[in-house]
């Protein structure tokens, strides 16, 4: 039954997340927001909703390790698994924004998260607020840069949503919110029960099964785009997702309910995997072919992810 709860929770999160994105974009068009703002703020927040609701639900129900490990595991999966599979299928070219904005910001919030957790073994409301403010600054900077450079990665926004009626927007919003909240309850309950039955910690299930479940939308979209040889999902999108996971998901969760670190392996090993995989992106982009991530680099990332999951279950 626990596995059913876990899988049902993942399905509801995926469906709820899609409904929330559609309703949010439809509402944004109604409010006359530009595609640039919709793509970089509304869609980004909406696509982070599954991770956010799962982490809030876990923290409120006393499973703070699950809330934290979900984000750490999801960030590892986004780079090592999702990007790894994507570039094995279709190598990608890295633009200048990776060096100027995206990678430095991802490393900054990742290191800051470690510092906050290391100081008092928790993430309190003040620290959550700092992370969230950093996100707002990041959004302001990328919108400003995009406007100045006349650049916008919003080709994947569905223009047909401009015609969405207020009634349909309301229905999507309500159904999406219900699916996200109920799905998060099922996912947290299923994950904790599986952890108990397997004799592993909630942290192990969080960085593996739960993180993979909440990363499924990014994985599916990236693989489909790569198979079609499209560039809808770029390295910038995945790095942006990691920035949102820390600054938005953990930031907002900590503002609602401070997150305690109960399993010290999160600080002693897991977060270093997250930092290491984020850092190693730089040399992978620069070598052997500058501004390019190919199949070899993808295999390296996939091997790292397999190693991380293996060690997570090996050391209970």
PDB file of C-alpha atoms in Angstrom:
ATOM      1  CA  UNK A   1       0.000   0.000   0.000  1.00  0.00           C
ATOM      2  CA  UNK A   2       2.902   2.318   0.752  1.00  0.00           C
ATOM      3  CA  UNK A   3       4.223   1.961  -2.809  1.00  0.00           C
ATOM      4  CA  UNK A   4       0.746   2.731  -4.162  1.00  0.00           C
ATOM      5  CA  UNK A   5       0.614   5.894  -2.045  1.00  0.00           C
ATOM      6  CA  UNK A   6       4.045   6.912  -3.331  1.00  0.00           C
ATOM      7  CA  UNK A   7       3.182   6.357  -6.999  1.00  0.00           C
ATOM      8  CA  UNK A   8      -0.290   7.889  -6.684  1.00  0.00           C
ATOM      9  CA  UNK A   9       1.252  10.901  -4.987  1.00  0.00           C
ATOM     10  CA  UNK A  10       3.759  11.351  -7.820  1.00  0.00           C
ATOM     11  CA  UNK A  11       0.990  11.133 -10.455  1.00  0.00           C
ATOM     12  CA  UNK A  12      -1.143  13.695  -8.615  1.00  0.00           C
ATOM     13  CA  UNK A  13       1.854  16.023  -8.256  1.00  0.00           C
ATOM     14  CA  UNK A  14       2.601  15.842 -11.985  1.00  0.00           C
ATOM     15  CA  UNK A  15      -1.053  16.435 -12.930  1.00  0.00           C
ATOM     16  CA  UNK A  16      -1.495  19.147 -10.302  1.00  0.00           C
ATOM     17  CA  UNK A  17       1.692  20.884 -11.377  1.00  0.00           C
ATOM     18  CA  UNK A  18       0.594  20.960 -15.022  1.00  0.00           C
ATOM     19  CA  UNK A  19      -2.851  22.334 -14.095  1.00  0.00           C
ATOM     20  CA  UNK A  20      -1.252  25.002 -11.918  1.00  0.00           C
ATOM     21  CA  UNK A  21       1.094  26.065 -14.723  1.00  0.00           C
ATOM     22  CA  UNK A  22      -1.777  26.314 -17.217  1.00  0.00           C
ATOM     23  CA  UNK A  23      -4.028  28.246 -14.840  1.00  0.00           C
ATOM     24  CA  UNK A  24      -1.179  30.574 -13.812  1.00  0.00           C
ATOM     25  CA  UNK A  25      -0.210  31.346 -17.408  1.00  0.00           C
ATOM     26  CA  UNK A  26      -3.857  31.830 -18.403  1.00  0.00           C
ATOM     27  CA  UNK A  27      -4.391  34.228 -15.500  1.00  0.00           C
ATOM     28  CA  UNK A  28      -1.172  36.085 -16.331  1.00  0.00           C
ATOM     29  CA  UNK A  29      -2.310  36.651 -19.910  1.00  0.00           C
ATOM     30  CA  UNK A  30      -5.616  37.952 -18.530  1.00  0.00           C
ATOM     31  CA  UNK A  31      -3.663  40.397 -16.373  1.00  0.00           C
ATOM     32  CA  UNK A  32      -1.757  41.570 -19.486  1.00  0.00           C
ATOM     33  CA  UNK A  33       1.654  40.441 -18.213  1.00  0.00           C
ATOM     34  CA  UNK A  34       4.366  40.116 -20.855  1.00  0.00           C
ATOM     35  CA  UNK A  35       5.563  36.708 -22.051  1.00  0.00           C
ATOM     36  CA  UNK A  36       8.991  37.536 -20.642  1.00  0.00           C
ATOM     37  CA  UNK A  37       7.635  38.041 -17.123  1.00  0.00           C
ATOM     38  CA  UNK A  38       5.331  35.021 -17.432  1.00  0.00           C
ATOM     39  CA  UNK A  39       8.149  32.744 -18.551  1.00  0.00           C
ATOM     40  CA  UNK A  40      10.727  33.839 -16.005  1.00  0.00           C
ATOM     41  CA  UNK A  41       8.507  34.236 -12.937  1.00  0.00           C
ATOM     42  CA  UNK A  42       5.020  32.749 -13.167  1.00  0.00           C
ATOM     43  CA  UNK A  43       5.990  29.526 -14.945  1.00  0.00           C
ATOM     44  CA  UNK A  44       9.132  29.110 -12.832  1.00  0.00           C
ATOM     45  CA  UNK A  45       7.193  29.418  -9.576  1.00  0.00           C
ATOM     46  CA  UNK A  46       4.418  27.134 -10.817  1.00  0.00           C
ATOM     47  CA  UNK A  47       6.789  24.390 -11.971  1.00  0.00           C
ATOM     48  CA  UNK A  48       8.458  24.421  -8.537  1.00  0.00           C
ATOM     49  CA  UNK A  49       5.079  23.869  -6.859  1.00  0.00           C
ATOM     50  CA  UNK A  50       5.406  20.049  -6.476  1.00  0.00           C
ATOM     51  CA  UNK A  51       8.718  20.342  -4.603  1.00  0.00           C
ATOM     52  CA  UNK A  52       7.353  23.244  -2.537  1.00  0.00           C
ATOM     53  CA  UNK A  53       4.147  21.498  -1.463  1.00  0.00           C
ATOM     54  CA  UNK A  54       5.979  18.246  -0.660  1.00  0.00           C
ATOM     55  CA  UNK A  55       8.565  20.083   1.462  1.00  0.00           C
ATOM     56  CA  UNK A  56       5.943  22.177   3.289  1.00  0.00           C
ATOM     57  CA  UNK A  57       3.805  19.095   3.918  1.00  0.00           C
ATOM     58  CA  UNK A  58       6.811  17.130   5.184  1.00  0.00           C
ATOM     59  CA  UNK A  59       7.999  19.957   7.463  1.00  0.00           C
ATOM     60  CA  UNK A  60       4.531  20.567   8.929  1.00  0.00           C
ATOM     61  CA  UNK A  61       4.049  16.850   9.616  1.00  0.00           C
ATOM     62  CA  UNK A  62       7.348  16.594  11.490  1.00  0.00           C
ATOM     63  CA  UNK A  63       9.417  14.994   8.718  1.00  0.00           C
ATOM     64  CA  UNK A  64      11.937  17.801   8.216  1.00  0.00           C
ATOM     65  CA  UNK A  65      14.646  15.468   6.874  1.00  0.00           C
ATOM     66  CA  UNK A  66      12.256  14.527   4.076  1.00  0.00           C
ATOM     67  CA  UNK A  67      11.652  18.205   3.294  1.00  0.00           C
ATOM     68  CA  UNK A  68      15.380  18.917   3.026  1.00  0.00           C
ATOM     69  CA  UNK A  69      16.466  15.691   1.334  1.00  0.00           C
ATOM     70  CA  UNK A  70      13.752  16.149  -1.301  1.00  0.00           C
ATOM     71  CA  UNK A  71      15.343  19.412  -2.466  1.00  0.00           C
ATOM     72  CA  UNK A  72      18.947  18.201  -2.206  1.00  0.00           C
ATOM     73  CA  UNK A  73      18.103  15.005  -4.100  1.00  0.00           C
ATOM     74  CA  UNK A  74      16.073  16.897  -6.694  1.00  0.00           C
ATOM     75  CA  UNK A  75      18.964  19.294  -7.368  1.00  0.00           C
ATOM     76  CA  UNK A  76      21.344  16.367  -7.804  1.00  0.00           C
ATOM     77  CA  UNK A  77      18.862  14.619 -10.114  1.00  0.00           C
ATOM     78  CA  UNK A  78      18.294  17.736 -12.249  1.00  0.00           C
ATOM     79  CA  UNK A  79      21.981  18.012 -13.137  1.00  0.00           C
ATOM     80  CA  UNK A  80      23.353  14.470 -12.917  1.00  0.00           C
ATOM     81  CA  UNK A  81      20.304  12.528 -14.153  1.00  0.00           C
ATOM     82  CA  UNK A  82      18.137  14.887 -16.230  1.00  0.00           C
ATOM     83  CA  UNK A  83      20.985  16.815 -17.869  1.00  0.00           C
ATOM     84  CA  UNK A  84      23.037  13.618 -18.156  1.00  0.00           C
ATOM     85  CA  UNK A  85      20.329  11.748 -20.077  1.00  0.00           C
ATOM     86  CA  UNK A  86      19.508  14.817 -22.180  1.00  0.00           C
ATOM     87  CA  UNK A  87      23.048  15.396 -23.477  1.00  0.00           C
ATOM     88  CA  UNK A  88      23.619  11.678 -24.097  1.00  0.00           C
ATOM     89  CA  UNK A  89      20.646  11.879 -26.479  1.00  0.00           C
ATOM     90  CA  UNK A  90      21.521  15.312 -27.881  1.00  0.00           C
ATOM     91  CA  UNK A  91      24.615  17.373 -26.934  1.00  0.00           C
ATOM     92  CA  UNK A  92      23.881  21.021 -26.124  1.00  0.00           C
ATOM     93  CA  UNK A  93      25.637  24.347 -26.623  1.00  0.00           C
ATOM     94  CA  UNK A  94      26.096  26.516 -23.518  1.00  0.00           C
ATOM     95  CA  UNK A  95      25.566  30.276 -23.888  1.00  0.00           C
ATOM     96  CA  UNK A  96      27.293  33.098 -22.037  1.00  0.00           C
ATOM     97  CA  UNK A  97      24.552  33.439 -19.414  1.00  0.00           C
ATOM     98  CA  UNK A  98      25.830  30.209 -17.858  1.00  0.00           C
ATOM     99  CA  UNK A  99      29.095  31.904 -16.839  1.00  0.00           C
ATOM    100  CA  UNK A 100      27.754  35.399 -16.126  1.00  0.00           C
ATOM    101  CA  UNK A 101      24.604  34.642 -14.156  1.00  0.00           C
ATOM    102  CA  UNK A 102      23.220  31.104 -13.850  1.00  0.00           C
ATOM    103  CA  UNK A 103      26.145  29.045 -12.575  1.00  0.00           C
ATOM    104  CA  UNK A 104      27.466  31.702 -10.124  1.00  0.00           C
ATOM    105  CA  UNK A 105      23.968  32.156  -8.667  1.00  0.00           C
ATOM    106  CA  UNK A 106      23.411  28.410  -8.318  1.00  0.00           C
ATOM    107  CA  UNK A 107      26.732  27.995  -6.517  1.00  0.00           C
ATOM    108  CA  UNK A 108      26.037  31.029  -4.302  1.00  0.00           C
ATOM    109  CA  UNK A 109      22.664  29.840  -3.011  1.00  0.00           C
ATOM    110  CA  UNK A 110      23.964  26.263  -2.671  1.00  0.00           C
ATOM    111  CA  UNK A 111      26.955  27.325  -0.557  1.00  0.00           C
ATOM    112  CA  UNK A 112      24.782  29.707   1.475  1.00  0.00           C
ATOM    113  CA  UNK A 113      22.339  26.875   2.199  1.00  0.00           C
ATOM    114  CA  UNK A 114      25.208  24.755   3.513  1.00  0.00           C
ATOM    115  CA  UNK A 115      26.459  27.607   5.721  1.00  0.00           C
ATOM    116  CA  UNK A 116      22.991  28.195   7.181  1.00  0.00           C
ATOM    117  CA  UNK A 117      22.469  24.488   7.892  1.00  0.00           C
ATOM    118  CA  UNK A 118      25.968  24.028   9.311  1.00  0.00           C
ATOM    119  CA  UNK A 119      25.680  26.898  11.816  1.00  0.00           C
ATOM    120  CA  UNK A 120      22.724  25.642  13.863  1.00  0.00           C
ATOM    121  CA  UNK A 121      21.713  22.371  12.173  1.00  0.00           C
ATOM    122  CA  UNK A 122      18.523  24.049  10.964  1.00  0.00           C
ATOM    123  CA  UNK A 123      17.061  26.525   8.500  1.00  0.00           C
ATOM    124  CA  UNK A 124      15.137  29.145  10.455  1.00  0.00           C
ATOM    125  CA  UNK A 125      12.676  31.783   9.260  1.00  0.00           C
ATOM    126  CA  UNK A 126      15.284  34.531   8.999  1.00  0.00           C
ATOM    127  CA  UNK A 127      17.549  32.339   6.864  1.00  0.00           C
ATOM    128  CA  UNK A 128      14.598  31.249   4.736  1.00  0.00           C
ATOM    129  CA  UNK A 129      13.791  34.915   4.179  1.00  0.00           C
ATOM    130  CA  UNK A 130      17.357  35.627   3.034  1.00  0.00           C
ATOM    131  CA  UNK A 131      17.175  32.784   0.502  1.00  0.00           C
ATOM    132  CA  UNK A 132      13.845  34.024  -0.822  1.00  0.00           C
ATOM    133  CA  UNK A 133      15.119  37.604  -1.170  1.00  0.00           C
ATOM    134  CA  UNK A 134      18.087  36.260  -3.163  1.00  0.00           C
ATOM    135  CA  UNK A 135      15.597  34.652  -5.527  1.00  0.00           C
ATOM    136  CA  UNK A 136      13.775  37.954  -6.025  1.00  0.00           C
ATOM    137  CA  UNK A 137      17.086  39.688  -6.780  1.00  0.00           C
ATOM    138  CA  UNK A 138      17.990  36.927  -9.255  1.00  0.00           C
ATOM    139  CA  UNK A 139      14.635  37.260 -11.028  1.00  0.00           C
ATOM    140  CA  UNK A 140      15.011  41.032 -11.230  1.00  0.00           C
ATOM    141  CA  UNK A 141      18.487  40.688 -12.723  1.00  0.00           C
ATOM    142  CA  UNK A 142      17.563  38.124 -15.376  1.00  0.00           C
ATOM    143  CA  UNK A 143      14.450  40.063 -16.424  1.00  0.00           C
ATOM    144  CA  UNK A 144      16.522  43.257 -16.665  1.00  0.00           C
ATOM    145  CA  UNK A 145      19.262  41.508 -18.671  1.00  0.00           C
ATOM    146  CA  UNK A 146      16.716  39.834 -20.946  1.00  0.00           C
ATOM    147  CA  UNK A 147      14.990  43.139 -21.671  1.00  0.00           C
ATOM    148  CA  UNK A 148      18.280  44.911 -22.344  1.00  0.00           C
ATOM    149  CA  UNK A 149      19.454  42.137 -24.668  1.00  0.00           C
ATOM    150  CA  UNK A 150      16.023  41.602 -26.216  1.00  0.00           C
ATOM    151  CA  UNK A 151      16.313  37.945 -25.257  1.00  0.00           C
ATOM    152  CA  UNK A 152      13.561  35.697 -23.998  1.00  0.00           C
ATOM    153  CA  UNK A 153      13.343  31.931 -23.574  1.00  0.00           C
ATOM    154  CA  UNK A 154       9.558  31.946 -23.773  1.00  0.00           C
ATOM    155  CA  UNK A 155       8.957  30.103 -27.047  1.00  0.00           C
ATOM    156  CA  UNK A 156       7.522  27.165 -25.093  1.00  0.00           C
ATOM    157  CA  UNK A 157       4.693  29.231 -23.549  1.00  0.00           C
ATOM    158  CA  UNK A 158       1.368  28.062 -24.976  1.00  0.00           C
ATOM    159  CA  UNK A 159      -0.163  31.055 -26.777  1.00  0.00           C
ATOM    160  CA  UNK A 160      -3.579  29.330 -26.848  1.00  0.00           C
ATOM    161  CA  UNK A 161      -3.850  29.969 -23.099  1.00  0.00           C
ATOM    162  CA  UNK A 162      -4.542  33.621 -23.952  1.00  0.00           C
ATOM    163  CA  UNK A 163      -8.090  32.539 -24.826  1.00  0.00           C
ATOM    164  CA  UNK A 164      -8.705  30.649 -21.573  1.00  0.00           C
ATOM    165  CA  UNK A 165     -11.934  31.702 -19.865  1.00  0.00           C
ATOM    166  CA  UNK A 166     -11.957  32.837 -16.219  1.00  0.00           C
ATOM    167  CA  UNK A 167     -14.140  29.820 -15.338  1.00  0.00           C
ATOM    168  CA  UNK A 168     -11.646  27.372 -16.821  1.00  0.00           C
ATOM    169  CA  UNK A 169      -8.758  29.155 -15.081  1.00  0.00           C
ATOM    170  CA  UNK A 170     -10.596  28.861 -11.753  1.00  0.00           C
ATOM    171  CA  UNK A 171     -11.352  25.160 -12.267  1.00  0.00           C
ATOM    172  CA  UNK A 172      -7.750  24.388 -13.243  1.00  0.00           C
ATOM    173  CA  UNK A 173      -6.468  26.335 -10.251  1.00  0.00           C
ATOM    174  CA  UNK A 174      -8.733  24.535  -7.769  1.00  0.00           C
ATOM    175  CA  UNK A 175      -8.099  21.078  -9.240  1.00  0.00           C
ATOM    176  CA  UNK A 176      -4.358  21.753  -9.420  1.00  0.00           C
ATOM    177  CA  UNK A 177      -4.186  22.957  -5.820  1.00  0.00           C
ATOM    178  CA  UNK A 178      -6.179  19.926  -4.623  1.00  0.00           C
ATOM    179  CA  UNK A 179      -4.033  17.479  -6.615  1.00  0.00           C
ATOM    180  CA  UNK A 180      -0.814  19.062  -5.337  1.00  0.00           C
ATOM    181  CA  UNK A 181      -1.819  19.060  -1.683  1.00  0.00           C
ATOM    182  CA  UNK A 182      -3.423  15.600  -1.646  1.00  0.00           C
ATOM    183  CA  UNK A 183      -0.612  14.198  -3.797  1.00  0.00           C
ATOM    184  CA  UNK A 184       1.980  15.585  -1.388  1.00  0.00           C
ATOM    185  CA  UNK A 185       0.182  13.928   1.539  1.00  0.00           C
ATOM    186  CA  UNK A 186       0.174  10.563  -0.241  1.00  0.00           C
ATOM    187  CA  UNK A 187       3.814  10.953  -1.270  1.00  0.00           C
ATOM    188  CA  UNK A 188       5.013  11.856   2.233  1.00  0.00           C
ATOM    189  CA  UNK A 189       2.948   9.082   3.870  1.00  0.00           C
ATOM    190  CA  UNK A 190       4.081   6.510   1.315  1.00  0.00           C
ATOM    191  CA  UNK A 191       7.731   7.550   1.525  1.00  0.00           C
ATOM    192  CA  UNK A 192       7.871   7.423   5.325  1.00  0.00           C
ATOM    193  CA  UNK A 193       6.159   4.020   5.388  1.00  0.00           C
ATOM    194  CA  UNK A 194       8.535   2.624   2.757  1.00  0.00           C
ATOM    195  CA  UNK A 195      11.505   3.939   4.750  1.00  0.00           C
ATOM    196  CA  UNK A 196      10.239   2.157   7.869  1.00  0.00           C
ATOM    197  CA  UNK A 197       9.641  -1.122   6.014  1.00  0.00           C
ATOM    198  CA  UNK A 198      13.027  -1.034   4.262  1.00  0.00           C
ATOM    199  CA  UNK A 199      14.831  -0.106   7.451  1.00  0.00           C
ATOM    200  CA  UNK A 200      16.366   3.025   5.936  1.00  0.00           C
ATOM    201  CA  UNK A 201      16.079   6.632   7.026  1.00  0.00           C
ATOM    202  CA  UNK A 202      13.616   9.146   5.598  1.00  0.00           C
ATOM    203  CA  UNK A 203      16.664  10.941   4.224  1.00  0.00           C
ATOM    204  CA  UNK A 204      17.500   7.994   1.956  1.00  0.00           C
ATOM    205  CA  UNK A 205      13.974   7.818   0.544  1.00  0.00           C
ATOM    206  CA  UNK A 206      13.903  11.609   0.242  1.00  0.00           C
ATOM    207  CA  UNK A 207      17.085  11.974  -1.837  1.00  0.00           C
ATOM    208  CA  UNK A 208      16.141   9.037  -4.062  1.00  0.00           C
ATOM    209  CA  UNK A 209      12.465   8.129  -4.588  1.00  0.00           C
ATOM    210  CA  UNK A 210      10.822  11.396  -3.521  1.00  0.00           C
ATOM    211  CA  UNK A 211      13.394  13.579  -5.305  1.00  0.00           C
ATOM    212  CA  UNK A 212      13.106  11.509  -8.479  1.00  0.00           C
ATOM    213  CA  UNK A 213       9.321  11.725  -8.281  1.00  0.00           C
ATOM    214  CA  UNK A 214       9.289  15.514  -8.030  1.00  0.00           C
ATOM    215  CA  UNK A 215      11.878  15.745 -10.853  1.00  0.00           C
ATOM    216  CA  UNK A 216       9.790  13.673 -13.284  1.00  0.00           C
ATOM    217  CA  UNK A 217       8.312  16.732 -15.104  1.00  0.00           C
ATOM    218  CA  UNK A 218      11.801  18.100 -15.868  1.00  0.00           C
ATOM    219  CA  UNK A 219      13.039  14.626 -16.869  1.00  0.00           C
ATOM    220  CA  UNK A 220      10.097  13.915 -19.187  1.00  0.00           C
ATOM    221  CA  UNK A 221      10.210  17.357 -20.819  1.00  0.00           C
ATOM    222  CA  UNK A 222      13.986  17.207 -21.336  1.00  0.00           C
ATOM    223  CA  UNK A 223      13.993  13.689 -22.807  1.00  0.00           C
ATOM    224  CA  UNK A 224      11.088  14.463 -25.165  1.00  0.00           C
ATOM    225  CA  UNK A 225      12.760  17.700 -26.288  1.00  0.00           C
ATOM    226  CA  UNK A 226      16.058  15.891 -26.870  1.00  0.00           C
ATOM    227  CA  UNK A 227      14.423  13.050 -28.830  1.00  0.00           C
ATOM    228  CA  UNK A 228      12.721  15.637 -31.040  1.00  0.00           C
ATOM    229  CA  UNK A 229      16.038  17.499 -31.300  1.00  0.00           C
ATOM    230  CA  UNK A 230      14.428  20.612 -29.873  1.00  0.00           C
ATOM    231  CA  UNK A 231      16.055  23.117 -27.496  1.00  0.00           C
ATOM    232  CA  UNK A 232      13.024  23.809 -25.327  1.00  0.00           C
ATOM    233  CA  UNK A 233      14.879  22.627 -22.242  1.00  0.00           C
ATOM    234  CA  UNK A 234      18.289  24.237 -21.870  1.00  0.00           C
ATOM    235  CA  UNK A 235      21.000  24.046 -19.252  1.00  0.00           C
ATOM    236  CA  UNK A 236      19.731  27.408 -18.021  1.00  0.00           C
ATOM    237  CA  UNK A 237      16.289  25.950 -17.349  1.00  0.00           C
ATOM    238  CA  UNK A 238      17.702  23.158 -15.179  1.00  0.00           C
ATOM    239  CA  UNK A 239      20.042  25.481 -13.284  1.00  0.00           C
ATOM    240  CA  UNK A 240      17.123  27.853 -12.787  1.00  0.00           C
ATOM    241  CA  UNK A 241      15.116  24.974 -11.344  1.00  0.00           C
ATOM    242  CA  UNK A 242      17.912  24.277  -8.846  1.00  0.00           C
ATOM    243  CA  UNK A 243      18.028  27.938  -7.822  1.00  0.00           C
ATOM    244  CA  UNK A 244      14.253  27.934  -7.326  1.00  0.00           C
ATOM    245  CA  UNK A 245      14.402  24.697  -5.310  1.00  0.00           C
ATOM    246  CA  UNK A 246      16.750  26.240  -2.753  1.00  0.00           C
ATOM    247  CA  UNK A 247      15.589  29.856  -2.713  1.00  0.00           C
ATOM    248  CA  UNK A 248      11.871  29.354  -3.255  1.00  0.00           C
ATOM    249  CA  UNK A 249      11.074  25.843  -2.003  1.00  0.00           C
ATOM    250  CA  UNK A 250      13.332  25.800   1.073  1.00  0.00           C
ATOM    251  CA  UNK A 251      13.045  29.556   1.581  1.00  0.00           C
ATOM    252  CA  UNK A 252       9.241  29.545   1.697  1.00  0.00           C
ATOM    253  CA  UNK A 253       9.120  26.262   3.637  1.00  0.00           C
ATOM    254  CA  UNK A 254      11.434  27.693   6.316  1.00  0.00           C
ATOM    255  CA  UNK A 255       9.299  30.853   6.524  1.00  0.00           C
ATOM    256  CA  UNK A 256       6.255  28.663   7.207  1.00  0.00           C
ATOM    257  CA  UNK A 257       7.961  26.028   9.358  1.00  0.00           C
ATOM    258  CA  UNK A 258      11.689  26.057  10.267  1.00  0.00           C
ATOM    259  CA  UNK A 259      13.506  22.970   8.976  1.00  0.00           C
ATOM    260  CA  UNK A 260      15.568  20.921  11.434  1.00  0.00           C
ATOM    261  CA  UNK A 261      18.437  18.628  10.390  1.00  0.00           C
ATOM    262  CA  UNK A 262      17.967  15.355  12.264  1.00  0.00           C
ATOM    263  CA  UNK A 263      20.039  13.039  10.065  1.00  0.00           C
ATOM    264  CA  UNK A 264      23.553  14.504  10.003  1.00  0.00           C
ATOM    265  CA  UNK A 265      24.424  12.535   6.855  1.00  0.00           C
ATOM    266  CA  UNK A 266      22.552  15.284   5.013  1.00  0.00           C
ATOM    267  CA  UNK A 267      25.286  17.695   6.129  1.00  0.00           C
ATOM    268  CA  UNK A 268      28.175  15.246   6.152  1.00  0.00           C
ATOM    269  CA  UNK A 269      27.649  13.789   2.675  1.00  0.00           C
ATOM    270  CA  UNK A 270      24.483  14.523   0.687  1.00  0.00           C
ATOM    271  CA  UNK A 271      24.848  18.292   0.481  1.00  0.00           C
ATOM    272  CA  UNK A 272      28.475  17.862  -0.635  1.00  0.00           C
ATOM    273  CA  UNK A 273      27.236  15.713  -3.513  1.00  0.00           C
ATOM    274  CA  UNK A 274      24.886  18.544  -4.462  1.00  0.00           C
ATOM    275  CA  UNK A 275      27.696  21.118  -4.232  1.00  0.00           C
ATOM    276  CA  UNK A 276      30.170  18.874  -6.056  1.00  0.00           C
ATOM    277  CA  UNK A 277      27.887  18.068  -8.985  1.00  0.00           C
ATOM    278  CA  UNK A 278      26.967  21.749  -9.297  1.00  0.00           C
ATOM    279  CA  UNK A 279      30.642  22.766  -9.242  1.00  0.00           C
ATOM    280  CA  UNK A 280      31.836  20.106 -11.696  1.00  0.00           C
ATOM    281  CA  UNK A 281      29.541  21.564 -14.352  1.00  0.00           C
ATOM    282  CA  UNK A 282      32.091  24.332 -14.932  1.00  0.00           C
ATOM    283  CA  UNK A 283      35.028  22.118 -16.005  1.00  0.00           C
ATOM    284  CA  UNK A 284      32.628  19.873 -17.955  1.00  0.00           C
ATOM    285  CA  UNK A 285      31.452  22.901 -19.935  1.00  0.00           C
ATOM    286  CA  UNK A 286      35.012  24.165 -20.519  1.00  0.00           C
ATOM    287  CA  UNK A 287      36.698  20.833 -21.325  1.00  0.00           C
ATOM    288  CA  UNK A 288      37.296  19.157 -23.716  1.00  0.00           C
ATOM    289  CA  UNK A 289      35.226  21.384 -26.027  1.00  0.00           C
ATOM    290  CA  UNK A 290      34.474  24.880 -24.760  1.00  0.00           C
ATOM    291  CA  UNK A 291      30.820  25.908 -24.255  1.00  0.00           C
ATOM    292  CA  UNK A 292      29.609  22.434 -25.133  1.00  0.00           C
ATOM    293  CA  UNK A 293      28.293  19.482 -23.128  1.00  0.00           C
ATOM    294  CA  UNK A 294      28.411  16.232 -25.090  1.00  0.00           C
ATOM    295  CA  UNK A 295      27.739  12.541 -24.650  1.00  0.00           C
ATOM    296  CA  UNK A 296      30.924  11.805 -22.712  1.00  0.00           C
ATOM    297  CA  UNK A 297      30.117  14.503 -20.152  1.00  0.00           C
ATOM    298  CA  UNK A 298      26.566  13.138 -19.972  1.00  0.00           C
ATOM    299  CA  UNK A 299      27.859   9.658 -19.167  1.00  0.00           C
ATOM    300  CA  UNK A 300      30.092  11.126 -16.447  1.00  0.00           C
ATOM    301  CA  UNK A 301      27.063  12.838 -14.875  1.00  0.00           C
ATOM    302  CA  UNK A 302      24.954   9.659 -15.085  1.00  0.00           C
ATOM    303  CA  UNK A 303      27.736   7.617 -13.482  1.00  0.00           C
ATOM    304  CA  UNK A 304      27.897  10.167 -10.663  1.00  0.00           C
ATOM    305  CA  UNK A 305      24.136   9.900 -10.095  1.00  0.00           C
ATOM    306  CA  UNK A 306      24.216   6.096 -10.012  1.00  0.00           C
ATOM    307  CA  UNK A 307      27.107   6.263  -7.550  1.00  0.00           C
ATOM    308  CA  UNK A 308      25.224   8.706  -5.333  1.00  0.00           C
ATOM    309  CA  UNK A 309      22.083   6.543  -5.200  1.00  0.00           C
ATOM    310  CA  UNK A 310      24.132   3.394  -4.559  1.00  0.00           C
ATOM    311  CA  UNK A 311      26.022   4.983  -1.670  1.00  0.00           C
ATOM    312  CA  UNK A 312      22.798   6.422  -0.232  1.00  0.00           C
ATOM    313  CA  UNK A 313      21.279   2.963   0.155  1.00  0.00           C
ATOM    314  CA  UNK A 314      24.588   1.290   1.018  1.00  0.00           C
ATOM    315  CA  UNK A 315      25.200   3.492   4.070  1.00  0.00           C
ATOM    316  CA  UNK A 316      21.966   3.413   5.999  1.00  0.00           C
TER     317      UNK A 316
END
